[in-house]
mmCIF file of C-alpha atoms in Angstrom:
data_model
loop_
_atom_site.group_PDB
_atom_site.id
_atom_site.type_symbol
_atom_site.label_atom_id
_atom_site.label_comp_id
_atom_site.label_asym_id
_atom_site.label_seq_id
_atom_site.Cartn_x
_atom_site.Cartn_y
_atom_site.Cartn_z
ATOM 1 C CA UNK L 1 58.961 -80.165 -92.467
ATOM 2 C CA UNK L 2 55.425 -79.970 -93.718
ATOM 3 C CA UNK L 3 53.834 -83.659 -95.404
ATOM 4 C CA UNK L 4 53.501 -82.682 -99.317
ATOM 5 C CA UNK L 5 50.683 -84.646 -100.818
ATOM 6 C CA UNK L 6 48.500 -84.466 -103.440
ATOM 7 C CA UNK L 7 45.001 -82.159 -102.808
ATOM 8 C CA UNK L 8 42.538 -83.643 -101.363
ATOM 9 C CA UNK L 9 38.919 -81.569 -102.030
ATOM 10 C CA UNK L 10 37.091 -79.891 -99.321
ATOM 11 C CA UNK L 11 39.048 -80.665 -96.731
ATOM 12 C CA UNK L 12 42.119 -78.385 -98.711
ATOM 13 C CA UNK L 13 40.420 -76.031 -100.280
ATOM 14 C CA UNK L 14 39.863 -73.301 -97.780
ATOM 15 C CA UNK L 15 42.946 -73.164 -96.669
ATOM 16 C CA UNK L 16 43.862 -72.995 -100.461
ATOM 17 C CA UNK L 17 41.950 -70.669 -101.157
ATOM 18 C CA UNK L 18 43.155 -68.323 -97.774
ATOM 19 C CA UNK L 19 46.686 -68.839 -98.345
ATOM 20 C CA UNK L 20 46.539 -67.612 -102.255
ATOM 21 C CA UNK L 21 44.751 -64.577 -100.985
ATOM 22 C CA UNK L 22 47.590 -63.842 -98.591
ATOM 23 C CA UNK L 23 50.093 -64.894 -101.040
ATOM 24 C CA UNK L 24 49.306 -62.964 -104.183
ATOM 25 C CA UNK L 25 46.075 -61.428 -104.195
ATOM 26 C CA UNK L 26 43.370 -62.030 -106.343
ATOM 27 C CA UNK L 27 41.807 -59.002 -107.934
ATOM 28 C CA UNK L 28 40.318 -60.547 -111.034
ATOM 29 C CA UNK L 29 37.612 -63.266 -112.162
ATOM 30 C CA UNK L 30 40.318 -64.766 -114.267
ATOM 31 C CA UNK L 31 42.415 -65.584 -111.221
ATOM 32 C CA UNK L 32 40.054 -66.543 -108.860
ATOM 33 C CA UNK L 33 41.294 -69.102 -106.734
ATOM 34 C CA UNK L 34 38.331 -71.163 -105.571
ATOM 35 C CA UNK L 35 37.711 -71.442 -109.986
ATOM 36 C CA UNK L 36 40.985 -72.153 -110.406
ATOM 37 C CA UNK L 37 41.121 -74.933 -107.483
ATOM 38 C CA UNK L 38 37.811 -76.292 -109.743
ATOM 39 C CA UNK L 39 39.170 -76.360 -113.266
ATOM 40 C CA UNK L 40 42.597 -77.528 -112.264
ATOM 41 C CA UNK L 41 40.196 -80.865 -110.572
ATOM 42 C CA UNK L 42 37.968 -80.494 -113.996
ATOM 43 C CA UNK L 43 41.362 -82.077 -115.147
ATOM 44 C CA UNK L 44 42.400 -84.637 -112.277
ATOM 45 C CA UNK L 45 45.884 -84.512 -113.526
ATOM 46 C CA UNK L 46 47.040 -85.542 -110.118
ATOM 47 C CA UNK L 47 49.248 -81.747 -110.375
ATOM 48 C CA UNK L 48 48.337 -80.041 -107.407
ATOM 49 C CA UNK L 49 50.249 -79.987 -104.602
ATOM 50 C CA UNK L 50 49.677 -78.422 -101.095
ATOM 51 C CA UNK L 51 51.626 -78.875 -97.949
ATOM 52 C CA UNK L 52 50.611 -79.618 -94.762
ATOM 53 C CA UNK L 53 51.525 -80.270 -90.935
ATOM 54 C CA UNK L 54 48.233 -81.391 -89.871
ATOM 55 C CA UNK L 55 44.915 -79.425 -90.838
ATOM 56 C CA UNK L 56 46.230 -76.321 -93.005
ATOM 57 C CA UNK L 57 47.729 -75.455 -96.401
ATOM 58 C CA UNK L 58 51.029 -73.829 -95.881
ATOM 59 C CA UNK L 59 52.444 -74.135 -99.195
ATOM 60 C CA UNK L 60 51.027 -75.362 -102.406
ATOM 61 C CA UNK L 61 52.319 -75.564 -106.011
ATOM 62 C CA UNK L 62 49.676 -77.100 -109.286
ATOM 63 C CA UNK L 63 51.894 -78.083 -111.974
ATOM 64 C CA UNK L 64 50.572 -78.909 -115.664
ATOM 65 C CA UNK L 65 51.503 -81.018 -118.375
ATOM 66 C CA UNK L 66 50.583 -81.005 -122.264
ATOM 67 C CA UNK L 67 53.230 -83.752 -123.616
ATOM 68 C CA UNK L 68 55.245 -81.053 -124.791
ATOM 69 C CA UNK L 69 56.307 -78.544 -121.980
ATOM 70 C CA UNK L 70 56.090 -78.531 -118.585
ATOM 71 C CA UNK L 71 54.620 -75.460 -116.494
ATOM 72 C CA UNK L 72 54.828 -73.816 -112.331
ATOM 73 C CA UNK L 73 52.363 -72.856 -111.282
ATOM 74 C CA UNK L 74 50.830 -71.167 -108.115
ATOM 75 C CA UNK L 75 54.273 -71.402 -106.022
ATOM 76 C CA UNK L 76 52.469 -70.283 -103.181
ATOM 77 C CA UNK L 77 54.523 -70.432 -98.721
ATOM 78 C CA UNK L 78 52.803 -69.008 -96.672
ATOM 79 C CA UNK L 79 54.363 -66.583 -94.677
ATOM 80 C CA UNK L 80 55.561 -68.561 -91.669
ATOM 81 C CA UNK L 81 56.610 -70.457 -93.372
ATOM 82 C CA UNK L 82 59.042 -69.280 -95.761
ATOM 83 C CA UNK L 83 62.939 -69.389 -95.641
ATOM 84 C CA UNK L 84 62.737 -73.343 -94.497
ATOM 85 C CA UNK L 85 62.970 -74.697 -97.878
ATOM 86 C CA UNK L 86 59.194 -75.516 -98.235
ATOM 87 C CA UNK L 87 59.353 -73.551 -101.120
ATOM 88 C CA UNK L 88 61.865 -75.168 -102.908
ATOM 89 C CA UNK L 89 60.667 -79.012 -101.927
ATOM 90 C CA UNK L 90 57.400 -77.931 -103.639
ATOM 91 C CA UNK L 91 59.422 -77.270 -106.893
ATOM 92 C CA UNK L 92 60.554 -80.111 -106.529
ATOM 93 C CA UNK L 93 57.685 -82.492 -106.140
ATOM 94 C CA UNK L 94 56.525 -80.900 -108.819
ATOM 95 C CA UNK L 95 59.289 -81.673 -110.573
ATOM 96 C CA UNK L 96 58.853 -85.139 -110.157
ATOM 97 C CA UNK L 97 56.057 -85.418 -111.076
ATOM 98 C CA UNK L 98 56.461 -84.418 -114.700
ATOM 99 C CA UNK L 99 59.570 -85.897 -115.085
ATOM 100 C CA UNK L 100 57.597 -89.215 -114.077
ATOM 101 C CA UNK L 101 54.861 -87.965 -117.253
ATOM 102 C CA UNK L 102 58.173 -87.537 -119.628
ATOM 103 C CA UNK L 103 58.162 -84.100 -119.138
ATOM 104 C CA UNK L 104 61.844 -81.943 -120.988
ATOM 105 C CA UNK L 105 61.208 -79.150 -119.775
ATOM 106 C CA UNK L 106 59.095 -77.396 -117.947
ATOM 107 C CA UNK L 107 59.036 -73.215 -117.509
ATOM 108 C CA UNK L 108 56.308 -70.962 -115.354
ATOM 109 C CA UNK L 109 55.738 -67.023 -115.594
ATOM 110 C CA UNK L 110 56.700 -64.123 -112.837
ATOM 111 C CA UNK L 111 56.227 -60.774 -113.259
ATOM 112 C CA UNK L 112 59.638 -58.617 -114.045
ATOM 113 C CA UNK L 113 59.676 -56.922 -111.671
ATOM 114 C CA UNK L 114 59.458 -59.626 -108.454
ATOM 115 C CA UNK L 115 63.621 -59.482 -108.286
ATOM 116 C CA UNK L 116 63.150 -61.763 -105.231
ATOM 117 C CA UNK L 117 61.153 -64.318 -106.891
ATOM 118 C CA UNK L 118 63.122 -64.675 -110.173
ATOM 119 C CA UNK L 119 66.561 -65.066 -107.426
ATOM 120 C CA UNK L 120 64.481 -67.925 -106.111
ATOM 121 C CA UNK L 121 64.213 -70.278 -109.102
ATOM 122 C CA UNK L 122 67.179 -69.284 -110.620
ATOM 123 C CA UNK L 123 68.377 -70.812 -106.974
ATOM 124 C CA UNK L 124 66.627 -73.915 -108.522
ATOM 125 C CA UNK L 125 68.811 -74.146 -111.934
ATOM 126 C CA UNK L 126 65.099 -71.867 -114.212
ATOM 127 C CA UNK L 127 66.956 -69.884 -116.435
ATOM 128 C CA UNK L 128 65.803 -66.717 -117.534
ATOM 129 C CA UNK L 129 64.816 -66.853 -121.187
ATOM 130 C CA UNK L 130 64.676 -64.020 -124.238
ATOM 131 C CA UNK L 131 61.098 -64.940 -125.019
ATOM 132 C CA UNK L 132 57.988 -62.441 -124.898
ATOM 133 C CA UNK L 133 55.284 -63.866 -123.069
ATOM 134 C CA UNK L 134 51.703 -62.838 -124.413
ATOM 135 C CA UNK L 135 48.858 -63.280 -122.511
ATOM 136 C CA UNK L 136 44.554 -63.297 -123.900
ATOM 137 C CA UNK L 137 41.594 -63.038 -121.234
ATOM 138 C CA UNK L 138 38.768 -65.292 -122.149
ATOM 139 C CA UNK L 139 37.395 -65.584 -118.707
ATOM 140 C CA UNK L 140 34.235 -63.101 -119.904
ATOM 141 C CA UNK L 141 33.919 -65.648 -123.074
ATOM 142 C CA UNK L 142 33.439 -68.927 -120.639
ATOM 143 C CA UNK L 143 29.813 -69.698 -119.244
ATOM 144 C CA UNK L 144 29.162 -69.927 -116.205
ATOM 145 C CA UNK L 145 29.812 -73.106 -114.053
ATOM 146 C CA UNK L 146 27.218 -74.859 -112.945
ATOM 147 C CA UNK L 147 27.072 -74.472 -109.289
ATOM 148 C CA UNK L 148 25.771 -71.318 -110.177
ATOM 149 C CA UNK L 149 29.543 -69.162 -109.771
ATOM 150 C CA UNK L 150 28.857 -66.638 -111.989
ATOM 151 C CA UNK L 151 32.218 -64.510 -113.600
ATOM 152 C CA UNK L 152 33.343 -61.133 -114.607
ATOM 153 C CA UNK L 153 35.461 -58.851 -112.723
ATOM 154 C CA UNK L 154 35.739 -58.598 -109.149
#
């Protein structure tokens, strides 16, 4: 069973990007894997975890905590590892880290039509709540990274 540990850049970077492209497919700048990794590492909250049996990342979860609510992001499991319990272990690992910070509730978002993923989270105790999720894209207002990365629709 793959070990779950904190993300270590740069050794994990390419494996995580490949996994996310396989699991999610990315088409917009605000979901660019390299940018998401860089921004998460800049926060330095220790809530970015990977599952790795050796030199390849086969699962990820990013968590966030603002002192009020926790959030789960980028829960991904390589297709070869699905059905092994790894996704559940990743979520539970992130939940435990959030609890250590005093987090009382964790939230996540998923596409409404993704019934299989909703069932997975419900099996872990998550419930659909009567809320409206709203978002606003801001990437076009963010200055380019110092590394020279350009942002925009991809």
